[in-house]
PDB file of C-alpha atoms in Angstrom:
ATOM      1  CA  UNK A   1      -1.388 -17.272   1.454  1.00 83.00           C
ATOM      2  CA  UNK A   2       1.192 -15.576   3.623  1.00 89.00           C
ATOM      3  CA  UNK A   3       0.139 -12.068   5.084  1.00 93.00           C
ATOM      4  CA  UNK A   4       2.212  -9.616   7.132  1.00 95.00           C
ATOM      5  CA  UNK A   5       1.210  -7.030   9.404  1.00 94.00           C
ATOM      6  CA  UNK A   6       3.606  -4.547  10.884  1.00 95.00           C
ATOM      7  CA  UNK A   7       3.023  -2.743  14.272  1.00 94.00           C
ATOM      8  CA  UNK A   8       4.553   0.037  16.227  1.00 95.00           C
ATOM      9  CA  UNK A   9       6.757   2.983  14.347  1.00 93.00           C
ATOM     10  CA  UNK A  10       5.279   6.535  14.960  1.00 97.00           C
ATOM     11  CA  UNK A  11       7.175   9.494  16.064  1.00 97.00           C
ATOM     12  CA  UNK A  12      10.217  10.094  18.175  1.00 98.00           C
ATOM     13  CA  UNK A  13      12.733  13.068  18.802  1.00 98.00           C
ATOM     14  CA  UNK A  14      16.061  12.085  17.924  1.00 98.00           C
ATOM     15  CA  UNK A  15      18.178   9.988  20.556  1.00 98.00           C
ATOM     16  CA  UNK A  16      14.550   8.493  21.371  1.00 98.00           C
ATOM     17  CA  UNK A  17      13.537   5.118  20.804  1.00 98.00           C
ATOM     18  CA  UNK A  18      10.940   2.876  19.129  1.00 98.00           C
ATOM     19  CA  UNK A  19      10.379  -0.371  18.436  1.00 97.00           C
ATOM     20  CA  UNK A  20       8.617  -2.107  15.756  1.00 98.00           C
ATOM     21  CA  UNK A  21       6.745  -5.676  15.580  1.00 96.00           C
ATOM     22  CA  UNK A  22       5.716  -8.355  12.252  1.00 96.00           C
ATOM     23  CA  UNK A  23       3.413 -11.070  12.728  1.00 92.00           C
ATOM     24  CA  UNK A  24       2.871 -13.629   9.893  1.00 90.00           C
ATOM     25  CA  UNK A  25      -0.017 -14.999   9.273  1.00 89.00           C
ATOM     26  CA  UNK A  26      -1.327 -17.630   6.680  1.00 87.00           C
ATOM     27  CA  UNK A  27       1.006 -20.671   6.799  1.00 81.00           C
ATOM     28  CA  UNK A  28       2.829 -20.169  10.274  1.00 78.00           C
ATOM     29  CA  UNK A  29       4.145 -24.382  10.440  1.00 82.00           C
ATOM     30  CA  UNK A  30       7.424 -22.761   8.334  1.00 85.00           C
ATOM     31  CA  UNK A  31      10.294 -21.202   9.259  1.00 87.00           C
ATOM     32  CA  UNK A  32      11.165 -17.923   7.613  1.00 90.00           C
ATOM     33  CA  UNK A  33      13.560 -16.045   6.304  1.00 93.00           C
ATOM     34  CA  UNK A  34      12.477 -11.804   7.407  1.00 94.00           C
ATOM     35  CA  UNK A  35      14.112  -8.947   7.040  1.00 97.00           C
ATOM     36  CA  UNK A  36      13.071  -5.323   7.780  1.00 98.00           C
ATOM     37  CA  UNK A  37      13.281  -2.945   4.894  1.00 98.00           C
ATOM     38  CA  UNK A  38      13.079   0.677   4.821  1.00 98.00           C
ATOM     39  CA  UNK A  39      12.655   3.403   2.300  1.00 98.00           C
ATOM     40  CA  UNK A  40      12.886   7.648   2.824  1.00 96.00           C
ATOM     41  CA  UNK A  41      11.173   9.920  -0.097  1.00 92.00           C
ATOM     42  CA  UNK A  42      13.193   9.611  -3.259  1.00 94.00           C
ATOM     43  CA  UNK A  43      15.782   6.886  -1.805  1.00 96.00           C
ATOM     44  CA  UNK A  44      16.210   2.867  -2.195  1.00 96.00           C
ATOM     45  CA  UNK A  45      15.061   0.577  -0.281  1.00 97.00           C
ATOM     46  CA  UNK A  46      17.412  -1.057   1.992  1.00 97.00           C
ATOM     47  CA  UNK A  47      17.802  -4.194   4.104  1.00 97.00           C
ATOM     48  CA  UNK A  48      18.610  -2.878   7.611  1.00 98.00           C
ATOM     49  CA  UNK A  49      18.345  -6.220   9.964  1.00 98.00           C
ATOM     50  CA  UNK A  50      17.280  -9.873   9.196  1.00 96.00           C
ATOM     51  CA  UNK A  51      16.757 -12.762  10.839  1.00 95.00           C
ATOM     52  CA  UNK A  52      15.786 -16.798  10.454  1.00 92.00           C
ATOM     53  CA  UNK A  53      12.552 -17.862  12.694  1.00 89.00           C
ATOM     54  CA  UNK A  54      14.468 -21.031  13.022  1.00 86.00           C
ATOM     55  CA  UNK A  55      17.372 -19.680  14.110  1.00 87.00           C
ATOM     56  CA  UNK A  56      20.306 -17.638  13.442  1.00 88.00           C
ATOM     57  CA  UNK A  57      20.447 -15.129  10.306  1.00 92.00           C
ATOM     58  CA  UNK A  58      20.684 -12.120  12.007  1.00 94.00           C
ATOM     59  CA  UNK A  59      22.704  -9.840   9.678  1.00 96.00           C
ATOM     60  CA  UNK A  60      22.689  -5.749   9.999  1.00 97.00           C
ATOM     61  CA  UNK A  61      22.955  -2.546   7.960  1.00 97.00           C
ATOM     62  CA  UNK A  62      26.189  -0.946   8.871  1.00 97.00           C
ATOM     63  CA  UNK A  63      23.760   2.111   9.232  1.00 96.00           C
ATOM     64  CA  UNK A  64      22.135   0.990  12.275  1.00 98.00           C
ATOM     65  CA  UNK A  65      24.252  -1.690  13.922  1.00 96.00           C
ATOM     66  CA  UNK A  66      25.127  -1.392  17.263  1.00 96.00           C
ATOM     67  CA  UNK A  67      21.655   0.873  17.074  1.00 98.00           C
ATOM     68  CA  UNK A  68      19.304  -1.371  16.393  1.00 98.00           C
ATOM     69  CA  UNK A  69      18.562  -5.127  17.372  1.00 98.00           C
ATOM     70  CA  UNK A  70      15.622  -7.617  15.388  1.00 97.00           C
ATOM     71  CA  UNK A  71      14.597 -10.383  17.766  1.00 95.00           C
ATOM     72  CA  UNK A  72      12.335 -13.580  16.906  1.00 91.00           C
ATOM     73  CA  UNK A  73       9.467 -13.533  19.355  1.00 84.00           C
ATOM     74  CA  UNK A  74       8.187 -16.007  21.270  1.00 79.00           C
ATOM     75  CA  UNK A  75       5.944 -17.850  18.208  1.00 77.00           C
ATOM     76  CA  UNK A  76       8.105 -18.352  14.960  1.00 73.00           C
ATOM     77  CA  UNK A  77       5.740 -16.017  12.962  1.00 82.00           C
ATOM     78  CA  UNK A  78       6.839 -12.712  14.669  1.00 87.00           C
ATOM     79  CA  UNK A  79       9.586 -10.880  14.806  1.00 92.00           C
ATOM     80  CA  UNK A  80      11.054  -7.157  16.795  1.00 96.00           C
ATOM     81  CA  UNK A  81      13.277  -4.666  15.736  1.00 98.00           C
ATOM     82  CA  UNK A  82      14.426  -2.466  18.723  1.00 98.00           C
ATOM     83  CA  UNK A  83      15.737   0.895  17.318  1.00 98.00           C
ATOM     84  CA  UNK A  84      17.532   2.819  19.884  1.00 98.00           C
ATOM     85  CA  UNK A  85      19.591   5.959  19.612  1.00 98.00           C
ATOM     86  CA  UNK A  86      17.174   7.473  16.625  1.00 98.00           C
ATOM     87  CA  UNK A  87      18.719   9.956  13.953  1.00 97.00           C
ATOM     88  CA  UNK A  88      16.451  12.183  11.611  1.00 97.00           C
ATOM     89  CA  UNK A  89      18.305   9.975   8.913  1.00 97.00           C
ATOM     90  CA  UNK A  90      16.004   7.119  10.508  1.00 98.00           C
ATOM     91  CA  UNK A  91      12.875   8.732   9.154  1.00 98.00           C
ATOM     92  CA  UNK A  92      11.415   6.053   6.389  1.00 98.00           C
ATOM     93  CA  UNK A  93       8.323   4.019   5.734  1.00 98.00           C
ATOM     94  CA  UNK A  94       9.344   0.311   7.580  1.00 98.00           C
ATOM     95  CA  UNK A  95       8.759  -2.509   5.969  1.00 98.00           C
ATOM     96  CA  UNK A  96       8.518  -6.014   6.772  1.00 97.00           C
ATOM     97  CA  UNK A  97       9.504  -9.182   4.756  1.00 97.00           C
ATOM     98  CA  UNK A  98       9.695 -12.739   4.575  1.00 94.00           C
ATOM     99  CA  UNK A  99      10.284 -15.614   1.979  1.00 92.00           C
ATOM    100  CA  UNK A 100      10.536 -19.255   2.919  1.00 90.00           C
ATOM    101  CA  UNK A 101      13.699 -19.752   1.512  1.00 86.00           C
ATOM    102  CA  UNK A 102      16.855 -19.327   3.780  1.00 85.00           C
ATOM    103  CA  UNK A 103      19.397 -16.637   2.648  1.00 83.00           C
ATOM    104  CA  UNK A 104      22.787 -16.841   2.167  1.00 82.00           C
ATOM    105  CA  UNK A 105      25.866 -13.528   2.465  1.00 81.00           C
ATOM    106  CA  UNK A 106      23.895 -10.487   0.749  1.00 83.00           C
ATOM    107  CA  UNK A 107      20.881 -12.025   0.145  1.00 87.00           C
ATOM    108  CA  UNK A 108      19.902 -11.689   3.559  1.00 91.00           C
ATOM    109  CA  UNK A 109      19.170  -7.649   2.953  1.00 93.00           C
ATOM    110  CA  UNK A 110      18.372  -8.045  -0.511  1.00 93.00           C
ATOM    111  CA  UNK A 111      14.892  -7.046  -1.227  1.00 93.00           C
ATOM    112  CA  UNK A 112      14.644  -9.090  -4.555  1.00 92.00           C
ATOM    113  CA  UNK A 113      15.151 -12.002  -2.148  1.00 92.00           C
ATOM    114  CA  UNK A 114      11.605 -11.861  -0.735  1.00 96.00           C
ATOM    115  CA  UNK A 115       8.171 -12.776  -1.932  1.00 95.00           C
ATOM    116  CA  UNK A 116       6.171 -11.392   1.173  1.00 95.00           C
ATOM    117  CA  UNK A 117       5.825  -7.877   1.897  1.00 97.00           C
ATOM    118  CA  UNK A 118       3.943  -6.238   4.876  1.00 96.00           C
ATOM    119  CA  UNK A 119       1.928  -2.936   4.210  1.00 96.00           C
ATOM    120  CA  UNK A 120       4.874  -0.657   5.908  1.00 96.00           C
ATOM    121  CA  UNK A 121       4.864   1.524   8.687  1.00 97.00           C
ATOM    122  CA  UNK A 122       5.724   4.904   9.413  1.00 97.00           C
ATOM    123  CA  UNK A 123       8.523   5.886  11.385  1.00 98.00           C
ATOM    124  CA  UNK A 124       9.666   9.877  12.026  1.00 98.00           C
ATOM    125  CA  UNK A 125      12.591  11.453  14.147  1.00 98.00           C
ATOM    126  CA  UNK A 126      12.683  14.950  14.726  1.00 97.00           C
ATOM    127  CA  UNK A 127      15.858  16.936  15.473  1.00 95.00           C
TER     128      UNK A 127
END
């Protein structure tokens, strides 16, 4: 069984900064496609950054590029998203994602692409 746990988020005045970790646990011999989600009160939920632990698949919102930057760490079952240059607009419950299978175009922000969900975490930027 494949678990996720998020950490960081919080809150942050805008033009602040956070950043935001997922470690995978469960089967960690894999690589994975993950991809951070996020969702604001009444709205979708959109892909904003992905990545492949085994390299390459880094694709980006055009909301937050050049903003934001998702990193693998140094195990393959953990991953960073570095959100710089905040906006109130930024306020959403974070999720993370994963799914074994690697992604292709779209699919690497598509959340009907992914099995494996984390819990979310909070993230708020005041004006």
């Amino acid at each position: 069984q494949v678990h996720l746990v998020e950490s960081g988020g919080g809150s942050v005045t805008a033009g602040g900064s956070l950043a935001l970790s997922c470690e995978v646990s469960g089967d960690t011999t894999t690589s994975y496609s993950m991809c951070w989600f996020r969702q604001a009160p009444g709205k979708e939920r959109e892909g904003i950054a992905s990545i492949y632990t085994g390299g390459g698949g880094i694709r980006y919102a055009d909301s937050v590029k050049d903003r934001f930057t998702i990193s693998q760490g140094t195990s393959k079952n953990r991953m960073h998203l570095q959100m710089n240059r905040l906006e109130p607009e930024d306020t959403a419950m974070y999720y993370c994602a994963a799914d074994r299978n690697l992604k292709y175009g779209s699919g690497w922000l598509a959340k009907d692409k992914y099995n494996y969900w984390g819990q979310g975490t909070q993230v708020t930027v005041s004006s």
